[in-house]
Coordinates of C-alpha atoms and ligand atoms in Angstrom, one line a residue:
X1 CA 54.9 -102.7 2.0
X2 CA 57.8 -104.6 3.5
X3 CA 61.3 -103.3 2.6
X4 CA 63.2 -106.4 1.7
X5 CA 65.7 -105.5 -1.0
X6 CA 67.5 -102.5 -2.3
X7 CA 68.3 -101.8 -5.9
X8 CA 70.8 -99.4 -7.4
X9 CA 73.9 -101.6 -7.5
X10 CA 74.5 -104.4 -10.0
X11 CA 71.6 -106.5 -8.7
X12 CA 69.1 -106.3 -5.8
X13 CA 70.5 -106.9 -2.4
X14 CA 68.7 -108.3 0.6
X15 CA 68.4 -105.8 3.5
X16 CA 69.2 -107.4 6.8
X17 CA 68.8 -104.5 9.2
X18 CA 69.2 -100.8 9.9
X19 CA 71.9 -98.9 11.9
X20 CA 72.7 -95.3 12.8
X21 CA 76.0 -96.2 14.5
X22 CA 78.7 -97.7 12.3
X23 CA 79.7 -100.0 15.1
X24 CA 76.3 -101.8 14.8
X25 CA 76.6 -102.4 11.0
X26 CA 76.5 -106.0 9.8
X27 CA 76.5 -107.3 6.2
X28 CA 73.3 -106.2 4.5
X29 CA 72.6 -103.2 6.8
X30 CA 71.3 -99.8 5.7
X31 CA 73.3 -97.1 7.5
X32 CA 72.0 -93.7 8.4
X33 CA 74.7 -91.0 8.5
X34 CA 73.5 -88.1 10.5
X35 CA 75.3 -84.9 11.5
X36 CA 75.0 -85.0 15.3
X37 CA 75.6 -82.8 18.3
X38 CA 79.0 -84.4 19.0
X39 CA 80.2 -85.8 15.7
X40 CA 79.2 -86.1 12.0
X41 CA 78.0 -89.6 11.2
X42 CA 79.2 -89.0 7.6
X43 CA 82.7 -89.4 8.8
X44 CA 81.8 -93.1 9.5
X45 CA 80.4 -93.9 6.1
X46 CA 83.6 -95.7 4.8
X47 CA 83.8 -97.7 8.0
X48 CA 80.1 -98.6 7.7
X49 CA 80.6 -99.8 4.1
X50 CA 83.7 -101.8 5.1
X51 CA 81.5 -103.5 7.8
X52 CA 79.0 -104.5 5.1
X53 CA 76.5 -101.6 4.7
X54 CA 74.8 -102.0 1.3
X55 CA 73.2 -98.5 1.3
X56 CA 73.7 -95.2 3.1
X57 CA 71.0 -92.6 3.8
X58 CA 72.9 -89.3 3.8
X59 CA 72.7 -85.7 2.6
X60 CA 73.1 -85.4 -1.2
X61 CA 76.6 -83.9 -0.9
X62 CA 77.9 -86.8 1.3
X63 CA 80.4 -89.1 -0.3
X64 CA 79.2 -92.7 -0.6
X65 CA 81.5 -95.1 -2.5
X66 CA 80.8 -98.8 -2.7
X67 CA 77.2 -98.7 -1.5
X68 CA 73.9 -97.2 -2.7
X69 CA 73.5 -93.6 -1.7
X70 CA 70.0 -92.8 -0.7
X71 CA 70.3 -89.0 -0.8
X72 CA 67.9 -86.9 1.2
X73 CA 67.9 -83.3 2.4
X74 CA 66.8 -84.6 5.8
X75 CA 68.5 -87.9 6.1
X76 CA 67.0 -88.6 9.6
X77 CA 63.5 -88.4 8.2
X78 CA 64.2 -90.5 5.1
X79 CA 66.0 -93.1 7.3
X80 CA 63.0 -93.3 9.6
X81 CA 60.6 -93.9 6.8
X82 CA 62.7 -96.6 5.3
X83 CA 63.3 -98.3 8.6
X84 CA 59.6 -98.3 9.4
X85 CA 58.9 -100.2 6.2
X86 CA 61.5 -102.8 7.2
X87 CA 60.3 -103.2 10.8
X88 CA 56.5 -103.1 10.2
X89 CA 54.0 -104.4 11.2
X90 CA 53.3 -102.4 14.4
X91 CA 50.5 -102.6 16.9
X92 CA 47.4 -101.0 15.3
X93 CA 46.8 -98.5 18.1
X94 CA 49.9 -96.3 18.9
X95 CA 49.6 -93.0 20.7
X96 CA 52.2 -90.4 21.7
X97 CA 52.6 -87.9 24.5
X98 CA 54.7 -84.7 24.4
X99 CA 55.2 -81.8 26.9
X100 CA 57.8 -80.7 29.3
X101 CA 56.4 -82.6 32.3
X102 CA 54.0 -85.4 32.6
X103 CA 54.9 -87.6 29.6
X104 CA 56.1 -90.7 31.6
X105 CA 53.1 -90.4 34.0
X106 CA 50.6 -90.1 31.2
X107 CA 51.9 -93.0 29.1
X108 CA 52.0 -95.2 32.1
X109 CA 48.4 -94.2 33.0
X110 CA 47.2 -94.8 29.5
X111 CA 48.8 -98.3 29.6
X112 CA 47.0 -99.1 32.8
X113 CA 43.6 -97.8 31.6
X114 CA 43.9 -99.8 28.4
X115 CA 44.8 -102.9 30.3
X116 CA 41.7 -102.4 32.6
X117 CA 39.6 -102.4 29.4
X118 CA 41.0 -105.7 28.3
X119 CA 43.7 -104.6 25.8
X120 CA 47.2 -106.0 25.5
X121 CA 49.0 -102.7 26.2
X122 CA 52.5 -101.4 26.6
X123 CA 54.2 -98.0 27.2
X124 CA 57.6 -96.7 26.1
X125 CA 59.5 -93.9 27.7
X126 CA 61.8 -92.8 30.5
X127 CA 60.9 -95.9 32.6
X128 CA 61.7 -98.2 29.6
X129 CA 59.4 -100.5 27.8
X130 CA 56.6 -101.6 30.1
X131 CA 54.1 -104.4 29.5
X132 CA 51.8 -106.2 31.9
X133 CA 54.5 -108.7 32.6
X134 CA 57.8 -106.8 32.7
X135 CA 59.8 -103.6 32.3
X136 CA 62.9 -103.4 30.2
X137 CA 65.1 -100.3 30.8
X138 CA 66.3 -98.5 27.6
X139 CA 68.3 -95.6 29.1
X140 CA 66.8 -92.7 27.1
X141 CA 63.2 -91.3 27.2
X142 CA 62.9 -91.7 23.4
X143 CA 65.4 -94.3 22.3
X144 CA 67.1 -94.0 18.9
X145 CA 64.9 -94.7 15.9
X146 CA 66.2 -98.3 15.3
X147 CA 65.7 -99.3 18.9
X148 CA 62.3 -97.6 19.0
X149 CA 61.0 -99.2 15.8
X150 CA 62.4 -102.7 16.6
X151 CA 60.9 -102.5 20.1
X152 CA 57.5 -101.5 18.9
X153 CA 57.5 -104.2 16.2
X154 CA 58.7 -106.7 18.8
X155 CA 55.7 -105.7 21.0
X156 CA 53.4 -106.4 18.0
X157 CA 54.9 -109.9 17.6
X158 CA 54.2 -110.5 21.3
X159 CA 50.5 -109.7 20.7
X160 CA 50.5 -106.1 22.1
X161 CA 47.8 -104.1 20.3
X162 CA 48.0 -100.8 22.1
X163 CA 51.2 -98.8 22.7
X164 CA 51.6 -95.4 24.3
X165 CA 55.0 -93.7 24.0
X166 CA 56.7 -90.5 25.1
X167 CA 57.9 -88.2 22.4
X168 CA 60.6 -86.0 23.9
X169 CA 61.6 -82.8 22.2
X170 CA 65.0 -84.3 21.5
X171 CA 63.4 -87.3 20.0
X172 CA 61.0 -85.3 17.9
X173 CA 63.7 -83.0 16.5
X174 CA 65.9 -86.1 15.7
X175 CA 63.1 -88.1 14.2
X176 CA 63.5 -90.9 16.8
X177 CA 59.8 -91.8 16.8
X178 CA 58.6 -91.9 13.3
X179 CA 57.2 -94.1 10.7
X180 CA 54.3 -95.7 12.5
X181 CA 50.7 -94.4 12.3
X182 CA 50.1 -92.3 15.5
X183 CA 46.4 -92.5 16.1
X184 CA 46.3 -89.9 18.9
X185 CA 48.8 -87.4 20.3
X186 CA 48.7 -85.6 23.6
X187 CA 50.1 -82.3 24.8
X188 CA 50.6 -81.9 28.6
X189 CA 52.3 -78.5 29.1
X190 CA 55.4 -76.4 28.2
X191 CA 57.8 -74.8 30.6
X192 CA 61.5 -74.2 30.8
X193 CA 63.8 -77.1 30.1
X194 CA 66.4 -78.3 27.6
X195 CA 67.3 -74.8 26.3
X196 CA 70.9 -76.0 26.1
X197 CA 69.8 -78.1 23.2
X198 CA 66.9 -76.0 21.7
X199 CA 68.3 -72.5 22.3
X200 CA 65.1 -70.7 23.1
X201 CA 61.5 -71.4 24.2
X202 CA 60.2 -70.8 20.7
X203 CA 62.4 -73.5 19.1
X204 CA 61.6 -75.8 22.0
X205 CA 57.9 -75.4 21.4
X206 CA 58.4 -75.8 17.6
X207 CA 60.1 -79.2 18.2
X208 CA 57.2 -80.4 20.3
X209 CA 54.6 -79.1 17.9
X210 CA 56.0 -81.4 15.2
X211 CA 54.2 -84.2 16.9
X212 CA 51.0 -82.5 15.8
X213 CA 52.0 -80.9 12.5
X214 CA 53.8 -84.0 11.1
X215 CA 53.8 -87.1 13.2
X216 CA 50.1 -87.5 14.1
X217 CA 48.1 -89.4 11.5
X218 CA 45.9 -87.3 9.2
X219 CA 42.8 -88.9 10.7
X220 CA 44.4 -88.9 14.2
X221 CA 43.0 -87.2 17.4
X222 CA 44.8 -84.4 19.2
X223 CA 44.4 -84.5 23.0
X224 CA 45.2 -81.3 24.8
X225 CA 45.6 -80.2 28.4
X226 CA 43.8 -77.0 27.7
X227 CA 44.8 -75.1 30.9
X228 CA 48.4 -74.7 29.7
X229 CA 49.0 -71.3 28.1
X230 CA 50.5 -73.0 25.0
X231 CA 47.5 -75.2 24.4
X232 CA 46.2 -72.8 21.7
X233 CA 49.2 -73.5 19.5
X234 CA 48.4 -77.2 19.5
X235 CA 44.7 -76.7 18.9
X236 CA 45.4 -74.3 16.0
X237 CA 47.4 -77.1 14.3
X238 CA 44.7 -79.6 14.9
X239 CA 42.1 -77.3 13.4
X240 CA 44.3 -76.6 10.3
X241 CA 44.9 -80.3 9.7
X242 CA 41.3 -81.2 10.5
X243 CA 42.1 -83.5 13.4
X244 CA 39.5 -84.3 15.9
X245 CA 40.2 -82.5 19.2
X246 CA 39.7 -83.7 22.7
X247 CA 40.3 -81.1 25.3
X248 CA 40.7 -81.8 29.0
X249 CA 41.2 -79.5 32.0
X250 CA 39.3 -76.8 33.9
X251 CA 38.4 -75.3 30.6
X252 CA 38.1 -78.7 28.8
X253 CA 35.2 -79.4 26.4
X254 CA 35.5 -83.2 26.6
X255 CA 36.5 -83.7 30.2
X256 CA 35.9 -80.6 32.3
X257 CA 37.5 -80.6 35.7
X258 CA 35.1 -78.6 37.9
X259 CA 36.2 -79.7 41.3
X260 CA 39.3 -81.2 43.0
X261 CA 39.3 -82.0 46.8
X262 CA 42.4 -83.5 48.3
X263 CA 41.8 -86.4 50.6
X264 CA 44.2 -88.4 52.8
X265 CA 45.3 -90.8 50.1
X266 CA 44.2 -89.1 46.9
X267 CA 41.6 -86.6 45.7
X268 CA 38.0 -86.5 44.7
X269 CA 37.6 -85.2 41.2
X270 CA 34.4 -83.7 39.8
X271 CA 34.3 -84.0 36.0
X272 CA 31.7 -82.8 33.6
X273 CA 31.5 -84.9 30.4
X274 CA 28.9 -85.9 27.9
X275 CA 26.4 -83.6 29.6
X276 CA 26.6 -85.1 33.0
X277 CA 28.6 -84.6 36.2
X278 CA 30.8 -87.5 37.4
X279 CA 32.6 -88.0 40.7
X280 CA 35.9 -89.9 40.6
X281 CA 38.0 -90.9 43.6
X282 CA 41.6 -90.7 42.1
X283 CA 43.9 -92.6 44.4
X284 CA 46.8 -90.2 43.6
X285 CA 47.6 -86.8 45.2
X286 CA 48.4 -83.5 43.6
X287 CA 46.9 -81.3 40.9
X288 CA 49.6 -82.5 38.5
X289 CA 48.6 -86.1 38.8
X290 CA 45.0 -85.2 38.2
X291 CA 46.1 -83.4 35.1
X292 CA 48.0 -86.4 33.8
X293 CA 45.2 -88.7 34.6
X294 CA 42.7 -86.6 32.6
X295 CA 45.1 -86.4 29.7
X296 CA 45.5 -90.2 29.8
X297 CA 41.8 -90.6 29.9
X298 CA 41.5 -88.3 26.8
X299 CA 43.9 -90.6 24.9
X300 CA 41.9 -93.6 25.9
X301 CA 38.7 -92.0 24.8
X302 CA 40.5 -91.0 21.5
X303 CA 41.2 -94.7 20.9
X304 CA 37.8 -96.1 21.4
X305 CA 37.4 -96.3 25.2
X306 CA 33.9 -95.5 26.6
X307 CA 33.5 -92.7 29.1
X308 CA 32.1 -95.0 31.8
X309 CA 34.9 -97.5 31.6
X310 CA 37.6 -94.8 31.4
X311 CA 36.4 -92.8 34.3
X312 CA 35.9 -96.0 36.4
X313 CA 39.5 -96.9 35.5
X314 CA 40.8 -93.7 37.0
X315 CA 39.8 -94.8 40.4
X316 CA 41.9 -97.9 40.1
X317 CA 45.2 -96.3 38.8
X318 CA 48.3 -97.5 40.5
X319 CA 51.0 -94.9 41.4
X320 CA 53.7 -94.2 38.8
X321 CA 57.2 -95.2 39.9
X322 CA 59.2 -92.2 41.3
X323 CA 56.4 -89.7 40.9
X324 CA 55.2 -88.5 44.4
X325 CA 56.2 -92.0 45.5
X326 CA 56.0 -92.4 49.3
X327 CA 59.3 -94.0 50.1
X328 CA 58.9 -94.4 53.8
X329 CA 57.3 -93.0 57.0
X330 CA 60.0 -92.0 59.5
X331 CA 59.6 -93.4 63.0
X332 CA 58.1 -90.1 64.2
X333 CA 55.4 -90.3 61.6
X334 CA 56.8 -87.8 59.0
X335 CA 56.5 -89.2 55.5
X336 CA 59.3 -89.0 52.9
X337 CA 58.3 -88.6 49.2
X338 CA 60.4 -89.1 46.1
X339 CA 59.5 -87.2 43.0
X340 CA 61.2 -86.7 39.5
X341 CA 60.8 -82.9 39.5
X342 CA 63.9 -81.5 37.7
X343 CA 62.4 -78.3 36.2
X344 CA 61.2 -75.1 38.0
X345 CA 57.6 -75.9 37.0
X346 CA 57.8 -79.5 38.2
X347 CA 59.2 -78.5 41.6
X348 CA 56.4 -76.1 42.0
X349 CA 53.9 -78.8 41.1
X350 CA 55.4 -81.4 43.4
X351 CA 55.5 -78.9 46.3
X352 CA 52.0 -77.8 45.7
X353 CA 50.8 -81.4 45.7
X354 CA 52.3 -82.1 49.1
X355 CA 51.4 -78.8 50.8
X356 CA 47.8 -79.7 51.7
X357 CA 49.1 -82.8 53.4
X358 CA 51.8 -81.1 55.6
X359 CA 50.6 -80.0 59.0
X360 CA 54.2 -78.8 59.7
X361 CA 57.1 -77.9 57.4
X362 CA 57.9 -79.1 53.9
X363 CA 61.6 -79.9 53.7
X364 CA 62.9 -80.2 50.1
X365 CA 66.1 -81.8 49.0
X366 CA 66.9 -81.1 45.3
X367 CA 69.6 -80.4 42.8
X368 CA 70.1 -79.8 39.0
X369 CA 71.7 -82.2 36.5
X370 CA 75.0 -81.5 34.8
X371 CA 75.4 -81.2 31.0
X372 CA 71.8 -79.9 30.9
X373 CA 70.2 -76.4 30.5
X374 CA 72.1 -74.3 33.1
X375 CA 69.5 -71.5 32.9
X376 CA 67.0 -73.5 34.7
X377 CA 69.2 -73.9 37.8
X378 CA 68.5 -70.5 39.5
X379 CA 64.8 -70.6 38.8
X380 CA 64.7 -74.1 40.4
X381 CA 66.3 -72.6 43.5
X382 CA 63.9 -69.7 43.5
X383 CA 60.8 -71.9 43.4
X384 CA 62.0 -74.1 46.3
X385 CA 63.1 -71.0 48.3
X386 CA 59.7 -69.4 47.8
X387 CA 57.5 -72.5 48.2
X388 CA 59.2 -74.8 50.7
X389 CA 59.9 -74.2 54.4
X390 CA 63.4 -75.7 54.3
X391 CA 65.5 -76.0 51.1
X392 CA 68.6 -78.3 50.9
X393 CA 70.6 -78.1 47.7
X394 CA 72.5 -81.3 46.7
X395 CA 73.9 -83.1 43.7
X396 CA 71.8 -84.7 40.9
X397 CA 73.9 -86.3 38.2
X398 CA 76.7 -83.8 37.8
X399 CA 77.9 -85.7 34.8
X400 CA 81.0 -84.0 33.3
X401 CA 80.4 -80.7 35.2
X402 CA 81.9 -79.4 38.5
X403 CA 79.2 -80.4 41.0
X404 CA 80.0 -77.4 43.3
X405 CA 79.5 -75.0 40.4
X406 CA 76.1 -76.5 39.6
X407 CA 75.1 -76.1 43.3
X408 CA 76.3 -72.5 43.3
X409 CA 74.1 -71.8 40.2
X410 CA 71.1 -73.3 42.0
X411 CA 71.9 -71.5 45.3
X412 CA 72.0 -68.2 43.3
X413 CA 68.2 -68.6 43.3
X414 CA 68.0 -69.8 46.9
X415 CA 70.6 -68.0 48.9
X416 CA 69.2 -69.1 52.2
X417 CA 69.2 -72.8 51.3
X418 CA 71.5 -75.2 53.0
X419 CA 74.2 -76.8 50.8
X420 CA 75.0 -80.4 51.2
X421 CA 76.7 -81.8 48.1
X422 CA 76.7 -85.5 49.1
X423 CA 73.2 -86.6 48.2
X424 CA 73.1 -89.4 50.9
X425 CA 74.1 -86.9 53.6
X426 CA 71.6 -84.3 52.3
X427 CA 68.7 -86.9 52.5
X428 CA 69.9 -87.9 56.0
X429 CA 70.0 -84.3 57.2
X430 CA 66.5 -83.8 55.9
X431 CA 65.2 -86.9 57.6
X432 CA 67.0 -86.0 60.9
X433 CA 65.4 -82.6 61.0
X434 CA 61.9 -83.7 60.2
X435 CA 59.5 -83.4 63.1
X436 CA 56.0 -85.0 63.5
X437 CA 53.7 -83.3 61.0
X438 CA 56.6 -82.4 58.6
X439 CA 57.0 -83.8 55.1
X440 CA 60.3 -84.5 53.3
X441 CA 60.4 -84.3 49.5
X442 CA 63.4 -85.7 47.7
X443 CA 63.2 -84.3 44.2
X444 CA 65.0 -84.9 40.9
X445 CA 65.8 -88.5 40.6
X446 CA 62.5 -90.3 40.9
X447 CA 63.0 -93.9 39.6
X448 CA 66.7 -93.4 38.8
X449 CA 69.1 -96.0 40.0
X450 CA 72.3 -94.1 39.8
X451 CA 74.2 -90.9 40.3
X452 CA 76.1 -90.0 37.1
X453 CA 79.5 -88.5 38.0
X454 CA 81.9 -88.1 35.1
X455 CA 81.3 -91.2 32.9
X456 CA 80.6 -93.4 36.0
X457 CA 77.1 -94.3 37.2
X458 CA 77.4 -94.9 40.9
X459 CA 74.4 -96.9 42.3
X460 CA 72.0 -94.6 44.0
X461 CA 68.3 -94.9 44.7
X462 CA 66.5 -92.1 46.6
X463 CA 63.8 -94.5 47.8
X464 CA 66.3 -96.9 49.3
X465 CA 68.4 -94.1 50.9
X466 CA 65.3 -92.7 52.5
X467 CA 64.4 -96.1 53.9
X468 CA 67.9 -96.5 55.2
X469 CA 67.4 -93.2 57.2
X470 CA 64.3 -94.6 58.8
X471 CA 65.8 -97.9 59.8
Ligands
UAG501 C1 72.0 -84.4 22.3 C2 71.4 -85.7 22.0 O1 70.2 -85.9 22.1 N1 72.1 -86.7 21.5 C3 71.6 -88.0 21.1 C4 71.8 -88.1 19.6 O2 73.0 -87.9 19.3 P1 73.5 -87.2 18.0 O3 72.7 -87.6 16.8 O4 73.7 -85.8 18.3 O5 74.8 -88.1 17.8 P2 76.4 -87.9 17.8 O6 76.9 -88.6 19.0 O7 76.8 -86.5 17.6 O8 76.7 -88.8 16.5 C5 76.2 -88.4 15.3 C6 75.9 -89.7 14.5 O9 77.1 -90.5 14.3 C7 76.9 -91.8 14.7 N2 78.2 -92.3 15.2 C8 78.8 -91.7 16.3 C9 80.0 -92.2 16.7 C10 80.6 -93.4 16.1 O10 81.7 -93.9 16.5 N3 79.9 -93.9 15.1 C11 78.7 -93.4 14.6 O11 78.2 -94.0 13.6 C12 75.8 -91.7 15.8 O12 75.1 -92.9 16.0 C13 74.9 -90.6 15.3 O13 73.9 -91.1 14.4 O14 71.4 -89.4 19.2 C14 71.9 -90.5 19.9 C15 71.3 -91.8 19.3 O15 69.9 -91.7 19.2 C16 71.6 -90.4 21.3 O16 72.2 -91.5 22.1 C17 72.1 -89.1 21.9 O17 71.6 -89.0 23.2 C18 72.5 -88.5 24.2 C19 73.3 -89.7 24.7 C20 71.7 -87.9 25.3 O18 72.1 -87.8 26.5 N4 70.5 -87.4 25.0 C21 69.6 -86.8 26.0 C22 69.9 -85.3 26.2 C23 68.2 -87.0 25.5 O19 68.0 -87.2 24.3 N5 67.2 -86.9 26.4 C24 65.8 -87.0 26.0 C25 65.0 -86.8 27.3 C26 64.4 -85.5 27.3 C27 63.3 -85.5 28.4 O20 62.6 -86.5 28.5 O21 63.3 -84.5 29.2 C28 65.4 -88.4 25.6 O22 64.5 -88.5 24.7 O23 66.0 -89.3 26.1
ATP502 N1 51.2 -82.2 34.4 C1 52.2 -81.8 35.1 N2 52.3 -80.5 35.4 C2 53.4 -80.0 36.1 N3 54.4 -80.8 36.6 C3 54.3 -82.1 36.3 C4 53.2 -82.7 35.6 N4 53.4 -84.0 35.4 C5 54.5 -84.3 36.1 N5 55.1 -83.2 36.6 C6 56.4 -83.1 37.4 O1 57.3 -83.5 36.5 C7 58.0 -84.7 37.1 C8 58.3 -85.7 36.0 O2 57.1 -86.3 35.6 P1 57.1 -87.3 34.3 O3 58.2 -88.2 34.5 O4 55.7 -87.8 34.2 O5 57.4 -86.2 33.2 P2 58.2 -86.4 31.8 O6 57.7 -85.4 30.9 O7 58.2 -87.8 31.4 O8 59.7 -86.0 32.2 P3 61.1 -86.3 31.3 O9 61.1 -85.2 30.4 O10 62.2 -86.3 32.2 O11 60.9 -87.6 30.6 C9 57.0 -85.2 38.1 O12 57.8 -85.9 39.1 C10 56.4 -83.9 38.6 O13 57.3 -83.3 39.6
API503 N1 65.1 -86.6 30.9 C1 65.7 -85.7 31.8 C2 66.0 -86.3 33.1 C3 66.6 -85.4 34.1 C4 66.7 -86.0 35.4 C5 67.6 -85.4 36.4 N2 67.9 -86.4 37.4 C6 68.9 -84.9 35.7 O1 69.9 -85.7 35.6 O2 69.0 -83.7 35.3 C7 67.0 -85.2 31.1 O3 67.7 -86.0 30.5 O4 67.3 -84.0 31.1
MG504 MG1 59.7 -89.0 30.8

């Protein structure tokens, strides 16, 4: 059904659009008034109506005068449903990925695998909206519901039939990715992050599980990286709802990873599937990239891909921007890698990925973001202090916080680390100390193009800065 008109006033009125920010309301808009982390959207209802809103989705107790009040206990959910009716149709095959780490990598790999199988595919997430032809940056991992639905509908109009999107925990708890049928949903892993927003690990997990308990279609497929300790929770939900389950990993039923041999430019995977043993040369390094590749393969199998084509596709995967990306090789032969690790678990995974390739030392430059979970800072320091040979603590998007204080909280977990606040100077110091056989890892910013200080975004690209050091 297409939502075209709204009744409740004197006569039906034509709906022209949806907005959750009163500054984006035009005549004919349906406005969603949500209580947020900073302000209460209900305070902007009069301004939205003055700007032409014809209906307002808000809690029953909100005051709506001069427009239709669509009252709902959970206005975000009700708004998402209505907006989806307005923006439909969507591509027939949409899949979602949640988990603390690996969402961006997995959706990008799914997009690539689908494309290799001849589909018109796109991915949406931290890197923006990516199609075969272009990448448009949106700013958030999961954009707001209006941007999300209009983007997905726009892709359908362009002929895209397959979309893989990231469902962040923030996005799931704020209903930013609702309303379209999700044919398959994947879980990568759960570890510490975002507790500033969710409070504790149990609530953080609950937010992620909503993808499986509510968002995944009744006849959808749950794809699970089974080696994560929280995988059982996802599988329980799938069993209760009667969803088909695809499990991947060392304990996987569908794709069982029985061997992983690092090679110079990638790794040889041995996978048991459909009663046979398959060898795949994955052109990406690190256990974590193998995990994401298998999860992506699970999603492709869930949406009609054959085993043969999907496993063959893994051997042709292109690297994901900013994820163990080799930025440069220094004149003395030491490589410099850029990775988006910004949690303790991710740092451990990135360091473990590079360790087999380092004949000498592993030198790690890292920091923690401001206005984000401060409880992850010391554990990030601990991981690097324990796993790397040289640790350099620097700044990574201090935002509105005091950068020196963030560094001190990281250093609390890595007391012997070197502190160099200026990120460019820190990267230069790491490159200067690298000897032949060493590896430099610059963690935290990956693909990011700026350093956020206060409300300014100062241009900054780890890859470019590393190249400057080499030249
Ligand atoms: C904490 C958080 O997630 N905030 C997001 C959330 O804001 P909120 O609902 O709490 O909004 P609010 O600012 O309190 O305002 C409440 C309501 O009033 C409306 N409003 C507000 C002001 C005004 O003048 N007029 C008006 O109508 C707002 O549009 C909103 O609907 O909804 C907004 C619109 O969707 C987001 O822009 C905003 O993201 C902020 C900027 C943010 O930094 N979010 C980060 C933490 C985030 O979401 N990150 C995850 C990544 C996680 C990961 O991948 O690891 C992501 O998915 O991107
Ligand atoms: N499966 C995994 N297991 C452990 N660590 C991982 C895994 N996948 C990725 N990582 C680490 O997390 C970093 C971010 O990866 P990616 O961007 O794919 O995750 P994400 O879930 O999209 O992150 P974000 O929440 O910021 O959007 C990588 O650079 C790597 O260090
Ligand atoms: N999606 C993550 C990205 C963190 C990247 C890191 N560079 C930082 O700023 O902490 C977040 O918003 O928490
Ligand atoms: Mg991401």
